[in-house]
Coordinates of N, CA and C in Angstrom, one line a residue:
X3 N -7.5 -16.8 -11.9 CA -7.5 -15.3 -12.3 C -6.2 -14.7 -11.8
X4 N -5.6 -13.9 -12.7 CA -4.3 -13.3 -12.4 C -4.4 -12.2 -11.4
X5 N -3.6 -12.2 -10.4 CA -3.6 -11.1 -9.3 C -2.9 -9.9 -9.9
X6 N -3.5 -8.8 -9.7 CA -2.8 -7.5 -10.2 C -1.6 -7.3 -9.4
X7 N -0.6 -6.6 -10.1 CA 0.6 -6.2 -9.5 C 1.0 -4.8 -9.8
X8 N 1.1 -4.0 -8.8 CA 1.4 -2.5 -9.0 C 2.7 -2.2 -8.4
X9 N 3.7 -1.9 -9.2 CA 5.1 -1.6 -8.7 C 5.4 -0.2 -9.0
X10 N 6.0 0.4 -7.9 CA 6.5 1.8 -8.1 C 8.0 1.8 -8.3
X11 N 8.4 2.4 -9.4 CA 9.8 2.5 -9.7 C 10.3 3.9 -9.3
X12 N 10.9 4.0 -8.2 CA 11.3 5.3 -7.6 C 12.5 6.0 -8.4
X13 N 13.1 5.2 -9.2 CA 14.3 5.7 -10.0 C 15.3 6.3 -9.0
X14 N 16.0 7.4 -9.4 CA 17.1 7.9 -8.6 C 16.5 9.1 -7.7
X15 N 15.7 8.6 -6.8 CA 15.0 9.6 -5.9 C 15.0 9.0 -4.5
X16 N 15.1 9.9 -3.5 CA 15.0 9.6 -2.1 C 16.3 9.0 -1.4
X17 N 16.7 9.7 -0.4 CA 17.8 9.2 0.5 C 17.2 8.0 1.3
X18 N 18.1 7.3 2.0 CA 17.6 6.2 2.9 C 16.5 6.7 3.9
X19 N 16.8 7.8 4.5 CA 15.8 8.3 5.5 C 14.5 8.8 4.9
X20 N 14.6 9.4 3.7 CA 13.4 9.8 3.0 C 12.6 8.6 2.5
X21 N 13.3 7.6 2.1 CA 12.7 6.4 1.6 C 12.0 5.7 2.7
X22 N 12.6 5.6 3.8 CA 12.0 4.9 5.0 C 10.7 5.6 5.4
X23 N 10.7 6.9 5.5 CA 9.6 7.7 5.9 C 8.4 7.6 4.9
X24 N 8.8 7.7 3.6 CA 7.7 7.6 2.6 C 7.2 6.2 2.5
X25 N 8.0 5.2 2.5 CA 7.6 3.8 2.4 C 6.7 3.4 3.5
X26 N 7.0 3.9 4.7 CA 6.1 3.6 5.9 C 4.8 4.2 5.7
X27 N 4.8 5.5 5.4 CA 3.5 6.2 5.2 C 2.7 5.6 4.1
X28 N 3.3 5.3 2.9 CA 2.6 4.8 1.8 C 2.1 3.4 2.0
X29 N 2.9 2.6 2.7 CA 2.5 1.2 2.9 C 1.3 1.1 3.8
X30 N 1.1 2.0 4.7 CA -0.1 2.1 5.6 C -1.3 2.4 4.7
X31 N -1.2 3.2 3.7 CA -2.3 3.6 2.9 C -2.5 2.6 1.7
X32 N -1.5 1.9 1.3 CA -1.6 1.1 0.1 C -1.5 -0.4 0.4
X33 N -1.8 -0.7 1.6 CA -1.7 -2.1 2.1 C -2.9 -2.9 1.6
X34 N -3.0 -3.2 0.4 CA -4.1 -3.8 -0.3 C -3.9 -5.3 -0.6
X35 N -4.5 -6.2 0.1 CA -4.2 -7.6 0.0 C -4.6 -8.2 -1.3
X36 N -5.5 -7.5 -2.0 CA -6.0 -8.0 -3.3 C -5.1 -7.7 -4.5
X37 N -4.0 -6.9 -4.2 CA -3.0 -6.5 -5.2 C -1.6 -6.7 -4.6
X38 N -0.7 -7.2 -5.5 CA 0.7 -7.2 -5.1 C 1.3 -5.9 -5.2
X39 N 1.8 -5.3 -4.2 CA 2.4 -3.9 -4.2 C 3.9 -4.0 -4.0
X40 N 4.6 -3.3 -4.8 CA 6.1 -3.4 -4.8 C 6.6 -1.9 -4.9
X41 N 7.6 -1.6 -4.1 CA 8.4 -0.4 -4.2 C 9.8 -0.8 -4.6
X42 N 10.1 -0.3 -5.8 CA 11.5 -0.6 -6.4 C 12.3 0.7 -6.1
X43 N 13.2 0.6 -5.1 CA 13.9 1.8 -4.5 C 15.3 1.7 -4.9
X44 N 16.0 2.9 -4.7 CA 17.5 2.9 -5.0 C 18.2 1.9 -4.1
X45 N 19.4 1.4 -4.5 CA 20.1 0.4 -3.7 C 20.3 0.9 -2.3
X46 N 20.7 2.2 -2.1 CA 21.1 2.7 -0.8 C 19.9 2.7 0.2
X47 N 18.7 2.7 -0.4 CA 17.5 2.7 0.4 C 16.8 1.4 0.7
X48 N 17.3 0.3 0.1 CA 16.7 -1.0 0.2 C 16.5 -1.4 1.6
X49 N 17.5 -1.4 2.4 CA 17.4 -1.9 3.8 C 16.4 -1.1 4.6
X50 N 16.5 0.2 4.5 CA 15.6 1.0 5.3 C 14.2 0.8 4.9
X51 N 14.0 0.7 3.6 CA 12.6 0.5 3.0 C 12.0 -0.9 3.5
X52 N 12.9 -1.9 3.5 CA 12.4 -3.2 3.9 C 11.9 -3.1 5.4
X53 N 12.7 -2.5 6.2 CA 12.3 -2.3 7.6 C 11.0 -1.5 7.7
X54 N 10.9 -0.5 6.9 CA 9.7 0.4 7.0 C 8.4 -0.3 6.6
X55 N 8.5 -1.3 5.7 CA 7.2 -2.0 5.2 C 7.0 -3.3 5.9
X56 N 7.8 -3.7 6.9 CA 7.7 -4.9 7.6 C 6.3 -5.1 8.1
X57 N 5.7 -6.3 7.9 CA 4.4 -6.5 8.4 C 3.2 -6.0 7.6
X58 N 3.6 -5.5 6.4 CA 2.5 -5.0 5.5 C 2.5 -5.9 4.2
X59 N 1.6 -5.6 3.3 CA 1.5 -6.3 2.0 C 2.5 -5.8 1.0
X60 N 3.3 -4.9 1.3 CA 4.3 -4.3 0.4 C 5.6 -5.0 0.4
X61 N 6.1 -5.3 -0.8 CA 7.4 -5.9 -1.0 C 8.4 -4.9 -1.6
X62 N 9.7 -5.1 -1.4 CA 10.7 -4.2 -1.9 C 11.4 -4.8 -3.1
X63 N 11.6 -4.1 -4.1 CA 12.4 -4.5 -5.3 C 13.6 -3.6 -5.5
X64 N 14.5 -4.1 -6.3 CA 15.6 -3.4 -6.8 C 15.3 -2.9 -8.3
X65 N 16.1 -1.9 -8.7 CA 15.8 -1.4 -10.0 C 16.7 -2.0 -11.1
X66 N 17.7 -2.8 -10.7 CA 18.6 -3.4 -11.6 C 19.5 -4.3 -10.9
X67 N 20.2 -5.2 -11.6 CA 21.3 -6.0 -11.0 C 22.2 -6.5 -12.1
X68 N 23.3 -7.0 -11.7 CA 24.2 -7.6 -12.7 C 23.9 -9.1 -12.9
X69 N 24.3 -9.7 -14.0 CA 24.0 -11.1 -14.2 C 25.1 -12.0 -13.7
X70 N 26.2 -11.5 -13.2 CA 27.3 -12.3 -12.6 C 27.1 -12.4 -11.1
X71 N 27.6 -13.5 -10.5 CA 27.4 -13.7 -9.1 C 28.4 -12.8 -8.3
X72 N 29.6 -12.5 -8.9 CA 30.6 -11.7 -8.2 C 31.6 -11.4 -9.3
X73 N 32.6 -10.5 -8.9 CA 33.7 -10.2 -9.8 C 34.0 -8.8 -9.9
X74 N 34.9 -8.5 -10.9 CA 35.5 -7.1 -11.0 C 34.5 -6.3 -11.9
X75 N 33.4 -5.9 -11.3 CA 32.4 -5.1 -12.0 C 32.1 -3.9 -11.1
X76 N 33.0 -3.0 -11.1 CA 32.9 -1.8 -10.2 C 31.5 -1.1 -10.4
X77 N 30.9 -0.9 -9.2 CA 29.6 -0.2 -9.2 C 28.4 -1.0 -9.4
X78 N 28.6 -2.3 -9.7 CA 27.5 -3.2 -9.9 C 27.0 -3.9 -8.6
X79 N 25.8 -4.5 -8.7 CA 25.3 -5.3 -7.6 C 24.9 -6.7 -8.1
X80 N 25.3 -7.7 -7.3 CA 25.0 -9.1 -7.7 C 23.7 -9.5 -7.1
X81 N 23.1 -10.5 -7.7 CA 21.8 -11.0 -7.3 C 21.8 -11.5 -5.8
X82 N 22.8 -12.2 -5.4 CA 22.9 -12.7 -4.1 C 22.9 -11.6 -3.0
X83 N 23.5 -10.4 -3.4 CA 23.5 -9.3 -2.5 C 22.1 -8.8 -2.2
X84 N 21.3 -8.9 -3.2 CA 19.9 -8.4 -3.1 C 19.1 -9.4 -2.2
X85 N 19.1 -10.7 -2.6 CA 18.3 -11.6 -1.8 C 18.7 -11.7 -0.4
X86 N 20.0 -11.6 0.0 CA 20.4 -11.7 1.3 C 19.8 -10.6 2.2
X87 N 19.5 -9.5 1.7 CA 18.9 -8.4 2.5 C 17.4 -8.3 2.4
X88 N 16.8 -9.3 1.7 CA 15.3 -9.4 1.6 C 14.6 -8.8 0.4
X89 N 15.4 -8.5 -0.6 CA 14.7 -8.0 -1.9 C 13.9 -9.2 -2.5
X90 N 12.7 -8.9 -3.0 CA 11.9 -9.9 -3.6 C 11.7 -9.7 -5.1
X91 N 11.8 -8.5 -5.6 CA 11.6 -8.2 -7.0 C 12.8 -7.5 -7.6
X92 N 13.0 -7.6 -8.9 CA 14.0 -6.8 -9.6 C 13.6 -6.4 -11.0
X93 N 13.7 -5.1 -11.3 CA 13.4 -4.6 -12.6 C 14.5 -5.0 -13.6
X94 N 14.2 -5.5 -14.7 CA 15.2 -5.9 -15.7 C 14.9 -5.3 -17.1
X95 N 15.9 -4.7 -17.6 CA 15.8 -4.1 -19.0 C 14.9 -2.9 -19.1
X96 N 14.9 -2.1 -18.1 CA 14.1 -0.8 -18.2 C 14.7 0.0 -19.4
X97 N 13.8 0.7 -20.1 CA 14.2 1.5 -21.2 C 15.4 2.5 -20.9
X98 N 15.4 3.0 -19.7 CA 16.4 3.9 -19.3 C 17.8 3.2 -19.2
X99 N 17.7 2.0 -18.8 CA 19.0 1.2 -18.7 C 19.4 0.8 -20.1
X100 N 18.5 0.6 -21.0 CA 18.9 0.2 -22.4 C 19.4 1.5 -23.1
X101 N 18.7 2.6 -22.9 CA 19.1 3.8 -23.6 C 20.4 4.5 -23.1
X102 N 20.5 4.6 -21.7 CA 21.6 5.3 -21.1 C 22.8 4.5 -20.8
X103 N 22.6 3.2 -20.6 CA 23.7 2.3 -20.2 C 24.0 1.2 -21.2
X104 N 23.4 1.2 -22.3 CA 23.7 0.3 -23.4 C 23.3 -1.1 -23.2
X105 N 22.3 -1.4 -22.3 CA 21.9 -2.8 -22.1 C 21.2 -3.3 -23.3
X106 N 21.5 -4.6 -23.6 CA 21.0 -5.2 -24.9 C 20.0 -6.3 -24.5
X107 N 19.4 -6.8 -25.5 CA 18.4 -7.9 -25.3 C 19.2 -9.1 -24.7
X108 N 20.4 -9.3 -25.1 CA 21.2 -10.4 -24.6 C 21.5 -10.2 -23.1
X109 N 21.8 -9.0 -22.7 CA 21.9 -8.7 -21.2 C 20.7 -9.0 -20.5
X110 N 19.5 -8.6 -21.0 CA 18.2 -8.8 -20.4 C 18.0 -10.3 -20.2
X111 N 18.3 -11.1 -21.2 CA 18.1 -12.5 -21.1 C 19.0 -13.2 -20.0
X112 N 20.3 -12.7 -19.9 CA 21.2 -13.2 -18.9 C 20.7 -12.8 -17.5
X113 N 20.2 -11.6 -17.4 CA 19.7 -11.1 -16.1 C 18.5 -11.9 -15.6
X114 N 17.6 -12.1 -16.6 CA 16.4 -12.9 -16.3 C 16.7 -14.3 -15.8
X115 N 17.6 -14.9 -16.4 CA 18.0 -16.3 -16.0 C 18.5 -16.3 -14.6
X116 N 19.4 -15.3 -14.3 CA 20.0 -15.3 -13.0 C 19.0 -14.9 -11.9
X117 N 18.2 -14.0 -12.2 CA 17.1 -13.5 -11.3 C 16.3 -14.7 -10.9
X118 N 15.8 -15.5 -11.8 CA 15.0 -16.6 -11.6 C 15.7 -17.7 -10.8
X119 N 17.0 -17.9 -11.1 CA 17.8 -18.9 -10.3 C 18.0 -18.5 -8.9
X120 N 17.9 -17.2 -8.6 CA 18.1 -16.7 -7.2 C 16.7 -16.5 -6.5
X121 N 15.6 -16.9 -7.2 CA 14.3 -16.8 -6.5 C 13.8 -15.3 -6.5
X122 N 14.4 -14.4 -7.3 CA 13.9 -13.1 -7.4 C 12.7 -13.1 -8.5
X123 N 11.8 -12.2 -8.3 CA 10.7 -12.1 -9.2 C 11.1 -11.0 -10.2
X124 N 11.4 -11.3 -11.5 CA 11.8 -10.3 -12.4 C 10.7 -9.5 -13.0
X125 N 10.8 -8.2 -13.2 CA 9.9 -7.4 -13.9 C 10.6 -7.0 -15.2
X126 N 10.3 -7.7 -16.3 CA 11.0 -7.5 -17.6 C 10.4 -6.5 -18.4
X127 N 11.1 -5.4 -18.7 CA 10.5 -4.3 -19.5 C 10.7 -4.4 -21.0
X128 N 9.7 -4.1 -21.7 CA 9.7 -4.1 -23.2 C 8.9 -2.8 -23.6
X129 N 9.2 -2.4 -24.8 CA 8.5 -1.2 -25.3 C 9.2 -0.5 -26.4
X130 N 8.4 0.3 -27.2 CA 8.9 0.9 -28.4 C 9.2 2.4 -28.2
X131 N 10.0 2.9 -29.1 CA 10.3 4.3 -29.2 C 9.1 5.0 -29.9
X132 N 9.1 6.4 -29.9 CA 8.2 7.1 -30.7 C 8.3 6.9 -32.2
X133 N 9.6 6.8 -32.6 CA 9.8 6.5 -34.0 C 9.2 5.2 -34.5
X134 N 9.5 4.2 -33.6 CA 9.0 2.8 -33.9 C 7.4 2.8 -33.9
X135 N 6.8 3.6 -33.0 CA 5.4 3.7 -33.0 C 4.9 4.3 -34.3
X136 N 5.5 5.4 -34.7 CA 5.1 6.1 -35.9 C 5.3 5.3 -37.2
X137 N 6.3 4.4 -37.1 CA 6.6 3.6 -38.3 C 5.6 2.4 -38.3
X138 N 4.8 2.2 -37.3 CA 3.9 1.1 -37.2 C 4.5 -0.3 -36.9
X139 N 5.7 -0.3 -36.2 CA 6.3 -1.5 -35.9 C 6.4 -1.9 -34.4
X140 N 5.4 -1.3 -33.7 CA 5.4 -1.5 -32.3 C 5.3 -3.0 -31.9
X141 N 4.3 -3.7 -32.5 CA 4.1 -5.1 -32.2 C 5.3 -5.9 -32.6
X142 N 5.9 -5.7 -33.8 CA 7.0 -6.5 -34.2 C 8.2 -6.3 -33.2
X143 N 8.4 -5.0 -32.8 CA 9.5 -4.7 -31.9 C 9.3 -5.4 -30.5
X144 N 8.2 -5.3 -30.0 CA 7.9 -5.8 -28.7 C 8.0 -7.4 -28.7
X145 N 7.5 -8.0 -29.8 CA 7.6 -9.4 -29.9 C 9.0 -9.9 -29.9
X146 N 9.9 -9.2 -30.6 CA 11.3 -9.5 -30.6 C 11.9 -9.4 -29.2
X147 N 11.6 -8.3 -28.5 CA 12.1 -8.1 -27.2 C 11.7 -9.3 -26.3
X148 N 10.4 -9.7 -26.3 CA 10.0 -10.8 -25.5 C 10.6 -12.1 -25.9
X149 N 10.7 -12.4 -27.1 CA 11.4 -13.6 -27.6 C 12.8 -13.7 -27.1
X150 N 13.6 -12.6 -27.2 CA 15.0 -12.5 -26.8 C 15.1 -12.6 -25.3
X151 N 14.2 -12.0 -24.6 CA 14.3 -12.0 -23.1 C 14.1 -13.4 -22.6
X152 N 13.1 -14.2 -23.2 CA 12.8 -15.5 -22.6 C 13.4 -16.7 -23.3
X153 N 14.4 -16.4 -24.1 CA 15.2 -17.5 -24.8 C 15.8 -18.4 -23.8
X154 N 15.5 -19.6 -23.8 CA 16.1 -20.6 -22.9 C 15.5 -20.7 -21.5
X155 N 14.4 -20.0 -21.3 CA 13.6 -20.0 -20.1 C 12.5 -21.0 -20.2
X156 N 12.4 -21.8 -19.2 CA 11.3 -22.8 -19.2 C 9.9 -22.2 -19.0
X157 N 8.9 -22.9 -19.4 CA 7.5 -22.4 -19.2 C 7.2 -22.2 -17.7
X158 N 7.7 -23.1 -16.8 CA 7.5 -23.0 -15.4 C 8.1 -21.7 -14.8
X159 N 9.3 -21.4 -15.3 CA 10.0 -20.2 -14.8 C 9.4 -19.0 -15.4
X160 N 8.9 -19.0 -16.7 CA 8.4 -17.9 -17.3 C 7.2 -17.3 -16.5
X161 N 6.4 -18.2 -16.0 CA 5.2 -17.8 -15.3 C 5.5 -17.1 -13.9
X162 N 6.8 -17.2 -13.5 CA 7.2 -16.5 -12.3 C 7.5 -15.1 -12.5
X163 N 7.8 -14.8 -13.8 CA 8.2 -13.4 -14.2 C 7.0 -12.5 -14.4
X164 N 7.2 -11.2 -14.4 CA 6.2 -10.2 -14.8 C 6.8 -9.5 -16.0
X165 N 6.0 -9.2 -17.0 CA 6.4 -8.4 -18.1 C 5.8 -7.0 -18.1
X166 N 6.6 -6.0 -18.2 CA 6.0 -4.6 -18.2 C 6.2 -4.0 -19.6
X167 N 5.0 -3.8 -20.2 CA 5.0 -3.0 -21.5 C 5.1 -1.6 -21.2
X168 N 6.1 -0.9 -21.6 CA 6.3 0.5 -21.3 C 6.7 1.2 -22.6
X169 N 5.7 1.9 -23.3 CA 6.1 2.6 -24.5 C 7.1 3.8 -24.1
X170 N 8.2 3.8 -24.7 CA 9.3 4.8 -24.3 C 8.8 6.2 -24.4
X171 N 8.0 6.5 -25.4 CA 7.5 7.8 -25.6 C 6.5 8.3 -24.6
X172 N 6.1 7.4 -23.7 CA 5.1 7.8 -22.6 C 5.8 7.8 -21.2
X173 N 7.1 7.5 -21.2 CA 7.7 7.4 -19.9 C 8.2 8.8 -19.4
X174 N 7.6 9.3 -18.4 CA 8.0 10.6 -17.8 C 7.6 11.8 -18.7
X175 N 6.8 11.6 -19.7 CA 6.5 12.7 -20.6 C 5.1 13.3 -20.3
X176 N 4.4 12.6 -19.5 CA 3.0 13.1 -19.2 C 2.0 12.6 -20.3
X177 N 2.6 12.0 -21.4 CA 1.7 11.4 -22.4 C 1.5 9.9 -22.1
X178 N 0.3 9.5 -22.0 CA 0.0 8.1 -21.7 C -0.6 7.5 -23.0
X179 N -0.2 6.2 -23.2 CA -0.9 5.4 -24.2 C -2.4 5.4 -23.9
X180 N -3.2 5.4 -24.9 CA -4.6 5.2 -24.7 C -4.8 3.8 -24.1
X181 N -6.0 3.6 -23.5 CA -6.2 2.3 -23.0 C -6.3 1.2 -24.1
X182 N -6.7 1.7 -25.3 CA -6.8 0.8 -26.4 C -5.4 0.4 -26.9
X183 N -4.5 1.4 -27.0 CA -3.1 1.2 -27.4 C -2.4 0.3 -26.4
X184 N -2.6 0.5 -25.1 CA -1.9 -0.3 -24.1 C -2.5 -1.7 -24.1
X185 N -3.8 -1.9 -24.3 CA -4.4 -3.2 -24.3 C -3.9 -4.0 -25.5
X186 N -3.8 -3.3 -26.7 CA -3.3 -3.9 -27.9 C -1.9 -4.5 -27.7
X187 N -1.0 -3.7 -27.2 CA 0.4 -4.1 -27.0 C 0.5 -5.2 -26.0
X188 N -0.2 -5.1 -24.9 CA -0.2 -6.1 -23.8 C -0.8 -7.4 -24.3
X189 N -1.8 -7.4 -25.2 CA -2.4 -8.6 -25.8 C -1.4 -9.2 -26.7
X190 N -0.6 -8.4 -27.4 CA 0.4 -8.9 -28.3 C 1.5 -9.6 -27.5
X191 N 1.9 -9.0 -26.4 CA 2.9 -9.7 -25.5 C 2.3 -11.0 -25.1
X192 N 1.1 -11.1 -24.7 CA 0.5 -12.4 -24.2 C 0.5 -13.4 -25.4
X193 N 0.2 -12.9 -26.6 CA 0.1 -13.8 -27.7 C 1.5 -14.4 -28.0
X194 N 2.5 -13.6 -27.9 CA 3.9 -14.1 -28.3 C 4.3 -15.1 -27.2
X195 N 4.0 -14.8 -25.9 CA 4.3 -15.8 -24.9 C 3.6 -17.1 -25.2
X196 N 2.4 -17.1 -25.7 CA 1.7 -18.3 -26.0 C 2.4 -19.0 -27.2
X197 N 2.9 -18.3 -28.1 CA 3.6 -18.9 -29.2 C 5.0 -19.5 -28.7
X198 N 5.6 -18.9 -27.8 CA 6.9 -19.4 -27.3 C 6.6 -20.7 -26.5
X199 N 5.6 -20.6 -25.7 CA 5.3 -21.7 -24.7 C 3.9 -22.4 -25.1
X200 N 2.9 -22.0 -24.5 CA 1.5 -22.5 -24.7 C 0.5 -21.6 -24.2
X201 N -0.8 -21.9 -24.4 CA -1.9 -21.0 -24.0 C -1.9 -20.9 -22.5
X202 N -1.6 -22.0 -21.8 CA -1.7 -22.0 -20.3 C -0.7 -21.0 -19.7
X203 N 0.5 -21.0 -20.3 CA 1.6 -20.1 -19.8 C 1.2 -18.7 -20.1
X204 N 0.7 -18.4 -21.3 CA 0.3 -17.1 -21.7 C -0.8 -16.5 -20.8
X205 N -1.7 -17.4 -20.4 CA -2.8 -17.0 -19.6 C -2.3 -16.7 -18.1
X206 N -1.3 -17.4 -17.7 CA -0.8 -17.3 -16.3 C 0.1 -16.1 -16.1
X207 N 0.9 -15.7 -17.1 CA 1.9 -14.6 -16.9 C 1.2 -13.3 -16.7
X208 N 1.8 -12.5 -15.8 CA 1.2 -11.1 -15.6 C 1.9 -10.1 -16.4
X209 N 1.1 -9.2 -17.0 CA 1.7 -8.2 -17.9 C 1.2 -6.8 -17.4
X210 N 2.2 -5.9 -17.1 CA 1.8 -4.6 -16.6 C 1.9 -3.6 -17.8
X211 N 1.3 -2.5 -17.5 CA 1.5 -1.3 -18.4 C 2.2 -0.2 -17.6
X212 N 3.2 0.4 -18.2 CA 3.9 1.5 -17.6 C 4.1 2.7 -18.6
X213 N 4.0 3.9 -18.1 CA 4.2 5.1 -18.9 C 3.2 6.1 -18.6
X214 N 3.6 7.0 -17.6 CA 2.7 8.1 -17.2 C 1.4 7.7 -16.6
X215 N 1.5 6.6 -15.8 CA 0.3 6.1 -15.1 C 0.1 7.1 -13.9
X216 N -1.2 7.5 -13.7 CA -1.5 8.4 -12.6 C -2.8 7.8 -11.9
X217 N -3.1 8.5 -10.8 CA -4.3 8.1 -10.0 C -5.5 8.3 -10.9
X218 N -5.5 9.2 -11.8 CA -6.7 9.5 -12.6 C -6.9 8.5 -13.8
X219 N -5.8 7.9 -14.3 CA -6.0 7.0 -15.5 C -5.8 5.5 -15.1
X220 N -5.4 5.2 -13.9 CA -5.1 3.9 -13.5 C -6.2 2.9 -13.7
X221 N -7.4 3.3 -13.3 CA -8.5 2.3 -13.4 C -8.8 2.0 -14.8
X222 N -8.9 2.9 -15.7 CA -9.2 2.6 -17.1 C -8.1 1.7 -17.7
X223 N -6.9 1.9 -17.3 CA -5.8 1.1 -17.9 C -5.8 -0.3 -17.3
X224 N -5.9 -0.4 -15.9 CA -5.8 -1.7 -15.3 C -7.0 -2.6 -15.4
X225 N -8.1 -2.0 -15.8 CA -9.3 -2.8 -16.0 C -9.4 -3.4 -17.4
X226 N -8.4 -3.2 -18.3 CA -8.3 -3.9 -19.6 C -8.0 -5.3 -19.3
X227 N -8.5 -6.2 -20.2 CA -8.4 -7.6 -19.9 C -7.0 -8.2 -19.9
X228 N -6.1 -7.6 -20.7 CA -4.7 -8.1 -20.7 C -3.7 -7.3 -19.9
X229 N -4.2 -6.3 -19.1 CA -3.3 -5.5 -18.3 C -3.5 -5.9 -16.9
X230 N -2.4 -6.4 -16.3 CA -2.5 -6.9 -14.9 C -1.8 -6.0 -13.9
X231 N -2.0 -4.7 -14.1 CA -1.4 -3.7 -13.1 C -0.5 -2.8 -13.8
X232 N 0.4 -2.1 -13.1 CA 1.3 -1.2 -13.7 C 2.7 -1.1 -13.1
X233 N 3.6 -0.7 -13.9 CA 4.9 -0.3 -13.4 C 4.9 1.3 -13.4
X234 N 4.8 1.9 -12.3 CA 4.6 3.3 -12.2 C 5.8 4.0 -11.8
X235 N 6.1 5.1 -12.6 CA 7.3 5.9 -12.4 C 7.1 7.0 -11.4
X236 N 7.1 8.2 -12.0 CA 7.0 9.5 -11.2 C 5.9 9.5 -10.2
X237 N 4.7 8.9 -10.6 CA 3.5 9.0 -9.7 C 3.7 8.1 -8.5
X238 N 4.7 7.2 -8.5 CA 4.9 6.3 -7.4 C 5.6 7.0 -6.2
X239 N 6.1 8.2 -6.4 CA 6.7 8.9 -5.2 C 5.9 10.1 -4.9
X240 N 4.6 10.1 -5.3 CA 3.7 11.2 -5.0 C 2.8 10.7 -3.9
X241 N 2.2 11.6 -3.1 CA 1.4 11.3 -2.0 C 0.1 10.6 -2.3
X242 N -0.3 10.6 -3.5 CA -1.6 9.8 -3.9 C -1.3 8.5 -4.6
X243 N -0.1 8.0 -4.4 CA 0.2 6.7 -5.1 C -0.8 5.6 -4.6
X244 N -1.3 5.7 -3.3 CA -2.2 4.8 -2.8 C -3.5 4.7 -3.6
X245 N -3.9 5.9 -4.3 CA -5.1 5.9 -5.1 C -4.9 5.0 -6.3
X246 N -3.6 4.9 -6.8 CA -3.4 3.9 -7.9 C -3.5 2.5 -7.5
X247 N -3.0 2.2 -6.3 CA -3.1 0.8 -5.8 C -4.5 0.5 -5.5
X248 N -5.3 1.4 -5.0 CA -6.7 1.2 -4.6 C -7.6 1.7 -5.7
X249 N -7.2 1.5 -7.0 CA -8.1 2.0 -8.1 C -9.4 1.2 -8.1
X250 N -10.4 1.8 -8.7 CA -11.7 1.2 -8.8 C -11.8 0.1 -9.8
X251 N -12.1 -1.0 -9.4 CA -12.2 -2.2 -10.3 C -13.6 -2.3 -10.9

């Protein structure tokens, strides 16, 4: 049975001191051994957050990384820089990275390969825009993103990754996909993983839903058969994030 994974994407919020205080407080309330809990914090807060959650079930992740080991990439962070300070997870291909910083499916594939090579657990984001949803091409679009991301990745490595289905129209808008819509898309992701690899790999890989997840809708979403937790944005820096982690099963 797949273990649920609930990751908070703090985005560009909280100074190191603020992050340490919030991470410590929230880890005490959200230390749930039956769920993998991750805080994906800004780069400047990683070290203080790691210290704050030491001894708990909470792991710290980064929100992005470069696919090169080193080099003249001003402002970027290499995978080895993350692992050396204790980072366990990294978000790859978030829609905001794709939209605002021009990340492509090719970039996502390169980052996924490097993350796996460094022992990081990648959270690979896929999802459609409102226009694509209205045109009825959600499933086709998500299938292409998954195929492109996992090109050249072995089945054994694929099962180490997490896929986060995040409809772009639901991110930060307060509009959430219905549980049926979320389940349909996550089931399609699982199906295409099975086509790329096999049924065993598809059954093993964890698929999250993200997009205006709250303490009030988490249980309905996470109890769907193909949804293995959530990648939570704005609600992950609210005082009731622990209610999402401790949702009713």
